[in-house]
Tab-separated table of C-alpha atoms in Angstrom:
chain	number	residue	atom	x	y	z
A	224	MET	CA	13.281	7.295	-20.089
A	225	LEU	CA	16.328	5.331	-18.923
A	226	GLU	CA	17.944	8.549	-17.721
A	227	ILE	CA	14.845	9.333	-15.635
A	228	VAL	CA	14.931	5.870	-14.050
A	229	ILE	CA	18.634	6.151	-13.188
A	230	LYS	CA	18.219	9.619	-11.674
A	231	ARG	CA	15.249	8.482	-9.579
A	232	LEU	CA	17.117	5.421	-8.311
A	233	VAL	CA	20.142	7.519	-7.363
A	234	ALA	CA	17.893	10.053	-5.618
A	235	ALA	CA	16.249	7.195	-3.690
A	236	ILE	CA	19.510	6.255	-1.944
A	237	PRO	CA	19.573	9.210	0.518
A	238	VAL	CA	15.831	8.817	1.049
A	239	MET	CA	16.290	5.180	2.065
A	240	LEU	CA	19.217	6.173	4.299
A	241	ILE	CA	17.100	8.779	6.088
A	242	VAL	CA	14.260	6.267	6.534
A	243	ALA	CA	16.677	3.685	7.903
A	244	THR	CA	18.139	6.209	10.353
A	245	VAL	CA	14.727	7.358	11.596
A	246	VAL	CA	13.517	3.783	12.076
A	247	PHE	CA	16.702	2.835	13.929
A	248	LEU	CA	16.487	5.793	16.295
A	249	LEU	CA	12.760	5.454	16.963
A	250	LEU	CA	13.153	1.824	17.960
A	251	ARG	CA	16.108	2.594	20.225
A	252	LEU	CA	14.329	5.540	21.870
A	253	ALA	CA	11.096	3.613	22.489
A	254	PRO	CA	10.469	2.795	26.165
A	255	GLY	CA	11.057	-0.713	27.426
A	256	ASP	CA	13.858	-3.247	27.236
A	257	PRO	CA	13.534	-5.762	24.359
A	258	ALA	CA	15.871	-8.152	26.174
A	259	GLN	CA	13.473	-8.158	29.134
A	260	VAL	CA	10.509	-8.797	26.816
A	261	ILE	CA	12.245	-11.711	25.124
A	262	ALA	CA	13.570	-13.238	28.355
A	263	GLY	CA	10.250	-13.010	30.189
A	264	ASP	CA	9.227	-11.615	33.539
A	265	MET	CA	10.795	-14.446	35.550
A	266	ALA	CA	14.220	-14.309	33.869
A	267	SER	CA	17.334	-13.621	35.900
A	268	GLU	CA	19.554	-10.598	35.405
A	269	GLU	CA	22.248	-12.852	33.949
A	270	ALA	CA	19.870	-14.217	31.315
A	271	ILE	CA	18.692	-10.715	30.400
A	272	ALA	CA	22.294	-9.501	30.144
A	273	ALA	CA	23.185	-12.446	27.882
A	274	ILE	CA	20.295	-11.637	25.534
A	275	ARG	CA	21.259	-7.971	25.547
A	276	THR	CA	24.817	-8.904	24.583
A	277	GLU	CA	23.574	-11.243	21.838
A	278	MET	CA	21.437	-8.438	20.370
A	279	GLY	CA	24.308	-5.961	20.609
A	280	LEU	CA	22.325	-3.709	22.945
A	281	ASP	CA	25.218	-3.500	25.379
A	282	GLN	CA	27.079	-1.326	22.862
A	283	SER	CA	26.548	2.370	22.302
A	284	VAL	CA	23.763	3.497	19.976
A	285	ALA	CA	26.322	4.962	17.561
A	286	THR	CA	28.195	1.661	17.353
A	287	GLN	CA	24.971	-0.270	16.801
A	288	TYR	CA	23.979	2.142	14.032
A	289	VAL	CA	27.315	1.950	12.187
A	290	ARG	CA	27.361	-1.847	12.311
A	291	TRP	CA	23.786	-2.039	11.081
A	292	ILE	CA	24.379	0.389	8.175
A	293	PHE	CA	27.461	-1.555	7.035
A	294	ALA	CA	25.478	-4.806	7.121
A	295	LEU	CA	22.612	-3.118	5.286
A	296	ALA	CA	24.951	-1.929	2.527
A	297	GLN	CA	25.876	-5.588	1.962
A	298	GLY	CA	22.228	-6.626	1.673
A	299	ASP	CA	22.095	-8.141	5.150
A	300	LEU	CA	18.959	-7.145	7.062
A	301	GLY	CA	20.049	-9.198	10.050
A	302	HIS	CA	18.442	-12.140	11.825
A	303	SER	CA	15.294	-12.331	13.885
A	304	VAL	CA	15.994	-12.322	17.600
A	305	LEU	CA	13.111	-14.678	18.306
A	306	SER	CA	13.382	-17.265	15.509
A	307	GLY	CA	17.008	-16.797	14.489
A	308	GLN	CA	16.023	-16.805	10.811
A	309	PRO	CA	17.288	-14.168	8.345
A	310	VAL	CA	14.919	-11.228	8.030
A	311	THR	CA	14.928	-11.577	4.228
A	312	THR	CA	13.702	-15.164	4.606
A	313	LEU	CA	10.879	-14.114	6.921
A	314	ILE	CA	9.772	-11.336	4.543
A	315	ALA	CA	9.962	-13.606	1.473
A	316	ALA	CA	7.778	-16.199	3.207
A	317	ARG	CA	5.071	-13.573	3.821
A	318	LEU	CA	5.074	-11.899	0.387
A	319	GLY	CA	2.498	-14.226	-1.169
A	320	PRO	CA	-0.462	-13.231	1.053
A	321	THR	CA	0.467	-9.540	1.051
A	322	PHE	CA	0.935	-9.255	-2.712
A	323	SER	CA	-2.234	-11.262	-3.345
A	324	LEU	CA	-4.236	-8.937	-1.109
A	325	ALA	CA	-2.646	-5.725	-2.387
A	326	GLY	CA	-2.868	-6.815	-6.027
A	327	GLY	CA	-6.542	-7.706	-5.702
A	328	ALA	CA	-7.270	-4.395	-3.995
A	329	ILE	CA	-5.444	-2.452	-6.731
A	330	LEU	CA	-7.356	-4.215	-9.510
A	331	LEU	CA	-10.668	-3.702	-7.728
A	332	THR	CA	-9.896	-0.046	-7.013
A	333	VAL	CA	-8.901	0.912	-10.552
A	334	GLY	CA	-11.510	-1.330	-12.175
A	335	LEU	CA	-14.359	0.254	-10.210
A	336	ALA	CA	-13.255	3.798	-9.418
A	337	ILE	CA	-12.388	5.080	-12.897
A	338	PRO	CA	-15.567	3.800	-14.631
A	339	LEU	CA	-17.697	5.142	-11.757
A	340	GLY	CA	-15.959	8.519	-11.956
A	341	VAL	CA	-16.459	8.673	-15.723
A	342	LEU	CA	-20.129	7.727	-15.348
A	343	ALA	CA	-20.663	10.359	-12.652
A	344	ALA	CA	-19.041	13.060	-14.815
A	345	TRP	CA	-21.044	11.992	-17.872
A	346	ARG	CA	-24.314	12.151	-15.898
A	347	HIS	CA	-23.334	15.320	-14.046
A	348	ARG	CA	-26.043	16.635	-11.672
A	349	ARG	CA	-28.356	13.732	-12.454
A	350	ALA	CA	-29.582	10.963	-10.185
A	351	VAL	CA	-26.723	8.632	-11.168
A	352	ASP	CA	-24.124	11.279	-10.354
A	353	ARG	CA	-25.697	12.078	-6.984
A	354	GLY	CA	-25.985	8.388	-6.110
A	355	ILE	CA	-22.349	7.645	-6.931
A	356	MET	CA	-21.110	10.685	-5.001
A	357	ALA	CA	-23.252	9.831	-1.990
A	358	GLY	CA	-21.867	6.291	-1.985
A	359	ALA	CA	-18.317	7.629	-2.334
A	360	VAL	CA	-18.735	9.981	0.623
A	361	LEU	CA	-20.155	7.154	2.741
A	362	ALA	CA	-17.369	4.725	1.778
A	363	PHE	CA	-14.697	7.346	2.436
A	364	SER	CA	-16.133	8.161	5.874
A	365	VAL	CA	-16.266	4.634	7.304
A	366	PRO	CA	-12.992	3.285	8.782
A	367	ALA	CA	-11.547	0.172	7.149
A	368	PHE	CA	-11.823	-1.968	10.289
A	369	VAL	CA	-15.545	-1.155	10.552
A	370	VAL	CA	-16.054	-2.179	6.918
A	371	GLY	CA	-14.156	-5.393	7.571
A	372	TYR	CA	-16.178	-6.398	10.612
A	373	LEU	CA	-19.457	-5.546	8.861
A	374	LEU	CA	-18.493	-7.715	5.886
A	375	ILE	CA	-17.573	-10.575	8.218
A	376	LEU	CA	-20.891	-10.229	10.050
A	377	VAL	CA	-22.978	-10.251	6.866
A	378	PHE	CA	-21.174	-12.603	4.479
A	379	SER	CA	-19.454	-14.965	6.912
A	380	VAL	CA	-21.571	-15.126	10.062
A	381	GLU	CA	-25.097	-14.516	8.752
A	382	LEU	CA	-24.956	-15.823	5.166
A	383	ASN	CA	-22.011	-18.214	5.572
A	384	TRP	CA	-20.893	-17.531	1.998
A	385	LEU	CA	-17.240	-16.702	2.594
A	386	PRO	CA	-14.580	-17.734	5.136
A	387	VAL	CA	-14.041	-15.484	8.128
A	388	GLN	CA	-10.257	-15.394	8.172
A	389	GLY	CA	-7.049	-16.996	7.017
A	390	TYR	CA	-5.242	-17.376	3.710
A	391	VAL	CA	-4.980	-20.290	1.270
A	392	PRO	CA	-2.176	-20.280	-1.349
A	393	PRO	CA	-3.323	-20.591	-4.975
A	394	ASP	CA	-1.470	-23.895	-5.417
A	395	GLU	CA	-3.849	-25.421	-2.843
A	396	GLY	CA	-6.919	-24.407	-4.834
A	397	VAL	CA	-7.687	-21.290	-6.846
A	398	GLY	CA	-11.300	-21.262	-5.642
A	399	ASP	CA	-10.313	-21.296	-1.964
A	400	TRP	CA	-7.600	-18.705	-2.648
A	401	ILE	CA	-10.117	-16.294	-4.173
A	402	ALA	CA	-12.746	-17.002	-1.508
A	403	HIS	CA	-10.338	-16.129	1.309
A	404	LEU	CA	-9.306	-12.901	-0.455
A	405	VAL	CA	-12.746	-11.491	-1.288
A	406	LEU	CA	-13.609	-9.883	2.053
A	407	PRO	CA	-10.134	-8.471	2.883
A	408	THR	CA	-9.767	-7.170	-0.683
A	409	VAL	CA	-13.101	-5.335	-0.539
A	410	THR	CA	-12.229	-4.001	2.922
A	411	LEU	CA	-8.883	-2.664	1.763
A	412	ALA	CA	-10.185	-1.206	-1.519
A	413	THR	CA	-13.365	0.517	-0.304
A	414	ILE	CA	-11.893	3.826	0.822
A	415	PHE	CA	-9.624	4.062	-2.233
A	416	VAL	CA	-12.475	3.368	-4.650
A	417	ALA	CA	-14.320	6.287	-3.073
A	418	LEU	CA	-11.314	8.609	-3.282
A	419	ILE	CA	-10.342	7.872	-6.884
A	420	THR	CA	-13.977	7.985	-8.032
A	421	ARG	CA	-14.299	11.552	-6.753
A	422	ILE	CA	-10.976	12.649	-8.241
A	423	THR	CA	-11.801	11.074	-11.615
A	424	ARG	CA	-15.167	12.826	-11.723
A	425	ALA	CA	-13.697	16.216	-10.795
A	426	SER	CA	-10.805	15.958	-13.252
A	427	LEU	CA	-13.047	14.810	-16.082
A	428	LEU	CA	-15.557	17.604	-15.489
A	429	ASP	CA	-12.749	20.144	-15.904
A	430	VAL	CA	-11.758	18.639	-19.262
A	431	LEU	CA	-15.282	18.180	-20.639
A	432	GLY	CA	-15.697	21.949	-20.822
A	433	GLU	CA	-12.627	22.424	-23.042
A	434	ASP	CA	-12.806	23.496	-26.688
A	435	PHE	CA	-11.303	20.299	-28.091
A	436	VAL	CA	-14.125	18.276	-26.529
A	437	ARG	CA	-16.749	20.471	-28.159
A	438	THR	CA	-14.855	20.175	-31.448
A	439	ALA	CA	-14.850	16.374	-31.219
A	440	ARG	CA	-18.582	16.358	-30.601
A	441	ALA	CA	-19.158	18.786	-33.489
A	442	LYS	CA	-17.290	16.396	-35.798
A	443	GLY	CA	-19.781	13.670	-34.907
A	444	ALA	CA	-17.675	11.624	-32.488
A	445	THR	CA	-19.711	9.310	-30.294
A	446	GLU	CA	-20.001	10.083	-26.603
A	447	ARG	CA	-17.945	6.997	-25.782
A	448	VAL	CA	-15.090	8.186	-28.007
A	449	VAL	CA	-15.296	11.686	-26.536
A	450	LEU	CA	-15.181	10.419	-22.976
A	451	PHE	CA	-12.490	7.756	-23.200
A	452	ARG	CA	-10.278	8.799	-26.131
A	453	HIS	CA	-10.310	12.577	-25.791
A	454	ALA	CA	-11.420	13.629	-22.304
A	455	LEU	CA	-10.111	10.846	-20.067
A	456	ARG	CA	-6.612	10.854	-21.570
A	457	ASN	CA	-6.264	14.587	-20.984
A	458	ALA	CA	-7.643	14.218	-17.442
A	459	ALA	CA	-5.307	11.334	-16.642
A	460	ILE	CA	-2.447	13.229	-14.935
A	461	PRO	CA	-4.276	14.103	-11.675
A	462	ILE	CA	-5.957	10.679	-11.712
A	463	VAL	CA	-2.611	8.886	-12.023
A	464	THR	CA	-1.194	11.055	-9.237
A	465	VAL	CA	-3.995	10.111	-6.857
A	466	VAL	CA	-3.767	6.457	-7.886
A	467	GLY	CA	-0.069	6.526	-6.977
A	468	VAL	CA	-0.788	8.100	-3.594
A	469	ALA	CA	-3.561	5.557	-3.033
A	470	LEU	CA	-1.223	2.670	-3.853
A	471	THR	CA	1.353	3.771	-1.298
A	472	THR	CA	-1.362	4.276	1.321
A	473	LEU	CA	-2.948	0.968	0.362
A	474	ILE	CA	0.285	-0.874	1.109
A	475	SER	CA	0.329	0.534	4.634
A	476	GLY	CA	-3.368	-0.352	4.985
A	477	VAL	CA	-2.440	-3.998	4.499
A	478	VAL	CA	-1.248	-4.045	8.120
A	479	VAL	CA	-4.732	-3.373	9.515
A	480	THR	CA	-6.535	-5.627	7.038
A	481	GLU	CA	-4.217	-8.575	7.612
A	482	THR	CA	-4.726	-8.215	11.351
A	483	ILE	CA	-8.528	-8.169	11.038
A	484	PHE	CA	-8.662	-11.252	8.794
A	485	ASN	CA	-5.750	-13.104	10.429
A	486	ILE	CA	-3.691	-13.226	7.231
A	487	SER	CA	-0.036	-14.104	7.767
A	488	GLY	CA	1.453	-11.478	5.488
A	489	VAL	CA	4.153	-8.855	5.865
A	490	GLY	CA	1.684	-6.578	7.677
A	491	ARG	CA	1.095	-9.160	10.390
A	492	LEU	CA	4.836	-9.739	10.559
A	493	ILE	CA	5.327	-6.057	11.410
A	494	VAL	CA	2.657	-6.129	14.133
A	495	ASP	CA	4.026	-9.308	15.722
A	496	SER	CA	7.594	-8.014	15.571
A	497	VAL	CA	6.697	-4.680	17.150
A	498	LEU	CA	4.903	-6.425	20.012
A	499	ALA	CA	7.881	-8.743	20.523
A	500	ARG	CA	10.414	-5.888	20.174
A	501	ASP	CA	12.223	-7.858	17.463
A	502	TYR	CA	14.379	-4.975	16.211
A	503	PRO	CA	15.904	-6.554	13.074
A	504	VAL	CA	12.532	-7.705	11.713
A	505	VAL	CA	10.828	-4.355	12.362
A	506	GLN	CA	13.662	-2.476	10.672
A	507	GLY	CA	13.750	-4.855	7.711
A	508	THR	CA	10.017	-4.821	7.045
A	509	ILE	CA	9.753	-1.025	7.248
A	510	LEU	CA	12.669	-0.671	4.827
A	511	PHE	CA	10.935	-3.129	2.514
A	512	PHE	CA	7.768	-1.011	2.482
A	513	SER	CA	9.864	2.114	1.956
A	514	PHE	CA	11.432	0.523	-1.114
A	515	LEU	CA	7.963	-0.223	-2.461
A	516	TYR	CA	7.008	3.439	-1.984
A	517	VAL	CA	10.054	4.569	-3.950
A	518	PHE	CA	9.334	2.038	-6.715
A	519	ILE	CA	5.692	3.117	-7.018
A	520	ASN	CA	6.695	6.780	-7.218
A	521	LEU	CA	9.132	5.868	-9.988
A	522	LEU	CA	6.334	4.164	-11.920
A	523	ILE	CA	4.133	7.245	-11.520
A	524	ASP	CA	6.904	9.500	-12.876
A	525	MET	CA	7.277	7.220	-15.892
A	526	ALA	CA	3.512	7.230	-16.425
A	527	TYR	CA	3.530	11.041	-16.583
A	528	VAL	CA	5.939	10.998	-19.506
A	529	VAL	CA	3.929	8.332	-21.340
A	530	LEU	CA	0.606	10.149	-20.883
A	531	ASP	CA	1.941	13.626	-21.677
A	532	PRO	CA	5.138	13.751	-23.810
A	533	ARG	CA	5.450	17.457	-23.013
A	534	ILE	CA	6.473	16.593	-19.447
A	535	ARG	CA	10.236	16.491	-18.957
A	536	TYR	CA	12.357	16.131	-15.841
């Protein structure tokens, strides 16, 4: 297992380098002058030139890239052009809301999707199965921002049960923390619950027709034991794969959800930085998300080996 982890981490280095290069070039090739944006419309040419020199934009693209890569190799993501703070400090300050939202969405997704998929497979072609699949299709078809605004309309505006927007840290009250996370968590998790429910049902239906399942039933095993001990474990590989893909997509979905509910997380930091053309912050946050993708893929690879010892890399 340790060998697998080391190989995956070594293989991640060129991936991160490619991501860093693409992000750097895309930002430099984007239209507009960030120095002009920061200085304002009424700024003089001298002021704009001074900002451009401070940001290093007066140098060639190749020189900017080499300097940035060397700083990156030393763990320096640079400083924000607008606030002057280190990018690592800005990201660390926003991790609490983002991880709270993403963690709640992951728990809700796995806690609902897998049991619903198992239930749908168990009651195949019955009313329960058709109802779950119809709900999954509907949830998968509705965009996340539509779900978010509908939830706000019903539970915040009409019923006044939950807050409309914002984030409260858990140290200021666990109840308020949970209340502010309910609507964005449901918004973020809805589409992934639908996806994993369908995959779980399909994978489990394939396994339930196997000989070992019929043998377990012939030996008198209860339906619960057959479903969860025998069938679900053998159907776990495609489910884990889709869960991994959903987790990486879910992290990117945080950007939209945080914007809808005005949560000051890393997603909002990306949006604000892009609008302000704050190059160092945009580059740092995208690299941070890329690292999360690599880490999640590593966890999925390790899960394969645990679930099926026959798998070797």
